[in-house]
Coordinates of C-alpha atoms in Angstrom, one line a residue:
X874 CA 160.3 64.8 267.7
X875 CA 161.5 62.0 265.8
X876 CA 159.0 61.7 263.8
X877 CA 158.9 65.2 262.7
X878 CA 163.0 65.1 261.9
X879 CA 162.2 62.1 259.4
X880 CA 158.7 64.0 257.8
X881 CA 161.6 67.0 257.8
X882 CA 164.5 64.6 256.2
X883 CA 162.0 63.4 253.4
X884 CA 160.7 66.1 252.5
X885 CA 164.1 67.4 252.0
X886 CA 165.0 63.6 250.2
X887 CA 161.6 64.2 247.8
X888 CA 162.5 68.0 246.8
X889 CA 166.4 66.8 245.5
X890 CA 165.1 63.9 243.7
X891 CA 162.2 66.2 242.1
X892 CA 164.9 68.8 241.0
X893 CA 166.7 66.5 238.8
X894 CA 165.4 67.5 235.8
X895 CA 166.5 66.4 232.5
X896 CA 167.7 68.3 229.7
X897 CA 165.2 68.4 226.6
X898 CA 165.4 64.8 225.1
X899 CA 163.2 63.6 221.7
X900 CA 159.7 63.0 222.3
X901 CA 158.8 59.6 223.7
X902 CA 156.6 58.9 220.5
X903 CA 157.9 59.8 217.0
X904 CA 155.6 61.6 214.9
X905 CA 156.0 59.9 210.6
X906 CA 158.0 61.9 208.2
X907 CA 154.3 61.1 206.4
X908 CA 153.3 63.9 208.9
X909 CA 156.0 66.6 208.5
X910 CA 155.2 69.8 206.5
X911 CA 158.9 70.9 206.9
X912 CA 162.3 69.3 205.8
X913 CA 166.2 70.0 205.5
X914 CA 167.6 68.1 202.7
X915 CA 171.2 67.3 202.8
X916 CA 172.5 65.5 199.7
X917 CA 176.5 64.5 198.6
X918 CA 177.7 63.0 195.8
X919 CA 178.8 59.6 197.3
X920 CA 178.6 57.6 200.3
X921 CA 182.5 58.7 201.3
X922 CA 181.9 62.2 200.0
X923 CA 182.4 65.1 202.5
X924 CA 181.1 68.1 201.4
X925 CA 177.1 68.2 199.6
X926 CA 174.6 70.7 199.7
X927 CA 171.1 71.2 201.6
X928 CA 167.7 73.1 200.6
X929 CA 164.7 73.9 202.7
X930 CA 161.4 72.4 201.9
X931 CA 158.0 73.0 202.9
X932 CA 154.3 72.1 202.2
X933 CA 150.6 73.1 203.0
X934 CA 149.3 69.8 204.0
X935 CA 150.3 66.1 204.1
X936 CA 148.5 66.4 200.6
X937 CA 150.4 69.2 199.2
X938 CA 153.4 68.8 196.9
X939 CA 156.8 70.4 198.9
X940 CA 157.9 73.6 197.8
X941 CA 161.5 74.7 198.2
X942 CA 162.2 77.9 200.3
X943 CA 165.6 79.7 199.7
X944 CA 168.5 79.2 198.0
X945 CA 170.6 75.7 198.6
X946 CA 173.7 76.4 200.7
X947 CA 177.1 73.9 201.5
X948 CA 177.2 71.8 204.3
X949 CA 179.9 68.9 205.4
X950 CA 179.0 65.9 207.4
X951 CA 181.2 63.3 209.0
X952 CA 184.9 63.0 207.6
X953 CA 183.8 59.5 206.8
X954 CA 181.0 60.0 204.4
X955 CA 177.4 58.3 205.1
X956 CA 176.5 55.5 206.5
X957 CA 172.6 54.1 206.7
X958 CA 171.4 55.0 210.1
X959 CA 169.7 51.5 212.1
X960 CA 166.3 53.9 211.6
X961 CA 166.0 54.0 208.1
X962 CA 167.9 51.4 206.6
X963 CA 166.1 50.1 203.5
X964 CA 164.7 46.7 202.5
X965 CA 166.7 44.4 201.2
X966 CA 169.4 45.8 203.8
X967 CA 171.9 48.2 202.2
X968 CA 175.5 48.6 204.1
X969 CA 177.5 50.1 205.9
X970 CA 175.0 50.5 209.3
X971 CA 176.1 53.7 211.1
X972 CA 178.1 52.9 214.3
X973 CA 179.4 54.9 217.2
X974 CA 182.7 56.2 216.6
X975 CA 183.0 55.3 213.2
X976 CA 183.4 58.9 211.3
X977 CA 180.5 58.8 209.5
X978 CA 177.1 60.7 209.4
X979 CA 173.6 59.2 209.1
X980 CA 172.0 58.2 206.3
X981 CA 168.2 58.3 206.6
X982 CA 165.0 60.0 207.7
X983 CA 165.4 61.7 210.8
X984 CA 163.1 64.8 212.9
X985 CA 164.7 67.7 214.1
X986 CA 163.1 67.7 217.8
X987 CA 165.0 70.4 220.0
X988 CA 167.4 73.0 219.3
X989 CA 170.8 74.1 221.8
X990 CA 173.1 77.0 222.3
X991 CA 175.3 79.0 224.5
X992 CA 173.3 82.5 224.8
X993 CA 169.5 82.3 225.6
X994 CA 166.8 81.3 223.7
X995 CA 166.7 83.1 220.6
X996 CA 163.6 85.4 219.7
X997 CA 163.1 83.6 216.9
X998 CA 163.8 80.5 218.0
X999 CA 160.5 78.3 217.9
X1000 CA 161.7 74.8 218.6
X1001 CA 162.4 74.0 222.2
X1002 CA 165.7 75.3 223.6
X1003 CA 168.3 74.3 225.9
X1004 CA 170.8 76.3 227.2
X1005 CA 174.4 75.1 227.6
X1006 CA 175.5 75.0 230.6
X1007 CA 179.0 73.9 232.5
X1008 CA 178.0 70.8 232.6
X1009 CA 175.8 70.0 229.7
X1010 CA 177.1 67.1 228.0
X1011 CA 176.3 64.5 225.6
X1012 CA 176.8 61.0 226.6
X1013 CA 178.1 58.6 224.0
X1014 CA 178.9 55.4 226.4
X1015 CA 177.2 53.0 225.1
X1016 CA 176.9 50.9 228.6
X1017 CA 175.3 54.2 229.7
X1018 CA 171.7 54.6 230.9
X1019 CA 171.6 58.1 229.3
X1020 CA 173.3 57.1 225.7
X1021 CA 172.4 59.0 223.2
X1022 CA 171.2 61.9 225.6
X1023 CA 172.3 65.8 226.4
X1024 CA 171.9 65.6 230.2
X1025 CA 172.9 68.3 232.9
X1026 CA 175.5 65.8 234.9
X1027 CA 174.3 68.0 238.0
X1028 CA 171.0 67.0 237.4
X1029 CA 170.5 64.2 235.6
X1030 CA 170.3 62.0 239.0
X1031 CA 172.3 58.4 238.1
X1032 CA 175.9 59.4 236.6
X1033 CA 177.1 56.1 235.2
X1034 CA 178.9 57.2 232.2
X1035 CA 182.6 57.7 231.5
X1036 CA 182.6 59.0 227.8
X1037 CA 180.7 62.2 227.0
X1038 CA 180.8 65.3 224.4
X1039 CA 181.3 68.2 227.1
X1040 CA 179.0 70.7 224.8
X1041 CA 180.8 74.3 225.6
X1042 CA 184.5 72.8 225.5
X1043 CA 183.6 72.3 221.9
X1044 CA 184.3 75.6 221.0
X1045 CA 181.9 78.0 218.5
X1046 CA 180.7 74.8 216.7
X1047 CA 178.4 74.4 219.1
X1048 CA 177.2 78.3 219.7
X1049 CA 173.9 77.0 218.0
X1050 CA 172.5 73.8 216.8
X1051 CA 170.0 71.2 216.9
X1052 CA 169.3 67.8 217.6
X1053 CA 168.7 65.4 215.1
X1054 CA 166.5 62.3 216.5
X1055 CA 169.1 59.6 215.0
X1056 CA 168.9 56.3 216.8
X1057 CA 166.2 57.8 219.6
X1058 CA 163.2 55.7 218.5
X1059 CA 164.6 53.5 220.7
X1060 CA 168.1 54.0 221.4
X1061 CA 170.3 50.9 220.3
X1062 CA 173.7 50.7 222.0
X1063 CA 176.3 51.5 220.0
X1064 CA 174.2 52.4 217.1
X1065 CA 175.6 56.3 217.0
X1066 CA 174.8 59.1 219.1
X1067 CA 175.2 62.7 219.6
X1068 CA 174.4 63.9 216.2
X1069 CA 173.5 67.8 215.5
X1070 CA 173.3 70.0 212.6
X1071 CA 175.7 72.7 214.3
X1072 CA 178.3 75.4 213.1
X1073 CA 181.0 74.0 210.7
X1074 CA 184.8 74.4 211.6
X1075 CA 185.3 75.1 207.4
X1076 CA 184.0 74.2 204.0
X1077 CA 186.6 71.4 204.0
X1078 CA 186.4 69.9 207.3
X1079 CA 184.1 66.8 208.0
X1080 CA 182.5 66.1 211.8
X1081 CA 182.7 63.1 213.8
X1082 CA 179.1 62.3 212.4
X1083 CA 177.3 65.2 212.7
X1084 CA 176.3 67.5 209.7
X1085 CA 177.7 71.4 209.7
X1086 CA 177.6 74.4 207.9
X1087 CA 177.7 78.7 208.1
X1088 CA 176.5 79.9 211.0
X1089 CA 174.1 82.4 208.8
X1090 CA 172.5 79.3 207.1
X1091 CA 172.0 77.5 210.8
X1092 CA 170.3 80.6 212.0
X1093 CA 168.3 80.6 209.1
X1094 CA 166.9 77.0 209.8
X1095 CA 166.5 78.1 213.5
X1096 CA 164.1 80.6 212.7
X1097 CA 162.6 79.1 210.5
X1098 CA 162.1 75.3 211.8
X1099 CA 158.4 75.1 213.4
X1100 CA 157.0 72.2 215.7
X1101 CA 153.8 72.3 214.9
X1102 CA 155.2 70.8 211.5
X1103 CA 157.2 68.4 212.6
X1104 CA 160.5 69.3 211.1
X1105 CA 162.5 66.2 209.8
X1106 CA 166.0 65.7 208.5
X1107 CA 166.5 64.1 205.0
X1108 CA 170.0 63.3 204.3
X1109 CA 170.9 60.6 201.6
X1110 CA 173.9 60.2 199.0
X1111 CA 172.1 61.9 195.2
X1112 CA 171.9 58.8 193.4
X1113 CA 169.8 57.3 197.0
X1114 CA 167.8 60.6 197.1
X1115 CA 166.6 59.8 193.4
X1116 CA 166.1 56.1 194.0
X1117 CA 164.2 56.6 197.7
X1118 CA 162.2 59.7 195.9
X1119 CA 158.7 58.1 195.2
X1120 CA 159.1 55.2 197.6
X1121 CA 159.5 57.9 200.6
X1122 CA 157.9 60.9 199.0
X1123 CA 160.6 63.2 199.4
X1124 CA 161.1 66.8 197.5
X1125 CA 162.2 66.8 194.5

């Protein structure tokens, strides 16, 4: 009888450790902007700039020459301007180096790997989605095992941080957005986290890092973001856009 109350007991034990899923996090393995057929590109006119603009590019094959889809429309990104993100910083070194906390939006190469909201998945939503719930949050604790990550805290198993982003307190800024795969391949402590392309507050306002515009134009990268071509961010300053152009081949 013992013996079947323990068999019982881990059983039990084995289901609640199995049912702590994780939220959708970037792939383990990072698939080359040299292999994307789809890109957002988010240009300003200075590294402490505010407000900039962003186009949609595509192309046929790794060979093909990108093609712009759309019209551009306004974004804002971090009240700080750019910084270089660890990821992409070029050679010889180029400062500032993105850090957590400091105001300022990537600068860099980056894929677009998962997309979020409040309501369920959209129809035309083809990126994988995850729900917010109460307790979604984004942990930005550097000393934390899940930096850089939007975990469940009911769920995610080992609770150790103290400092998150609680997703649905945000407000409507967060209705709909997606991840952007800064500082993921790997995670460096205290390198930045938590960074989206999400709903802006206004045309004026800058984020705490993250990169924003109309609701209309978010939708539209929603639908239209596929990946089976590996859709990446490109976000640089004009003048590094022009300089990085043929180095990186980026759209022109």
């Amino acid at each position: 009888m013992k013996h079947l109350f323990l068999t019982i007991l881990l059983g039990v034990l084995s289901l609640a450790i199995n049912a702590q899923v994780k939220k959708p996090n970037p792939p383990p393995v990072k698939i080359p902007f040299t292999e994307s057929l789809q890109a957002v590109v988010v240009t300003t006119s200075g590294p402490s700039a505010i407000q900039g603009k962003a186009r949609l590019f595509e192309r046929k094959s790794t060979r093909s020459k990108w093609k712009k889809i759309g019209d551009e429309f306004p974004i804002v990104v971090g009240r700080s301007g750019l910084a270089w993100s660890s990821d992409s910083v070029p050679e010889p070194a180029v400062e500032p180096i993105k850090k957590e906390g400091d105001g300022k939006s990537p600068a860099g190469i980056f894929p677009l790997t998962f997309a979020f909201g409040r309501p369920d998945k959209p129809g035309d939503v083809k990126l994988s989605y995850t729900k917010l719930e109460n307790y979604s949050e984004c942990v930005d604790d550097v000393s934390s095992s899940h930096y850089n990550r939007l975990v469940d805290r009911l769920k995610v198993g080992n609770f150790d941080w103290r400092s998150s982003e609680k997703m649905l307190e945000v407000g409507p800024q967060y209705d709909l957005g997606l991840f952007v795969a800064h500082n993921s391949y790997p995670v460096r402590r205290g390198d930045g986290s938590c960074i989206f392309l999400h709903v802006w507050q206004d045309a004026s306002t800058g984020t705490s890092g993250c990169t924003a515009m109309r609701r209309d134009d978010l939708k539209r990268i929603l639908a239209w973001a596929d990946p089976a071509k590996t859709p990446y961010l490109i976000q640089l300053t004009e003048a590094d856009r022009k300089k990085y152009q043929k180095t990186w081949n980026l759209p022109k």
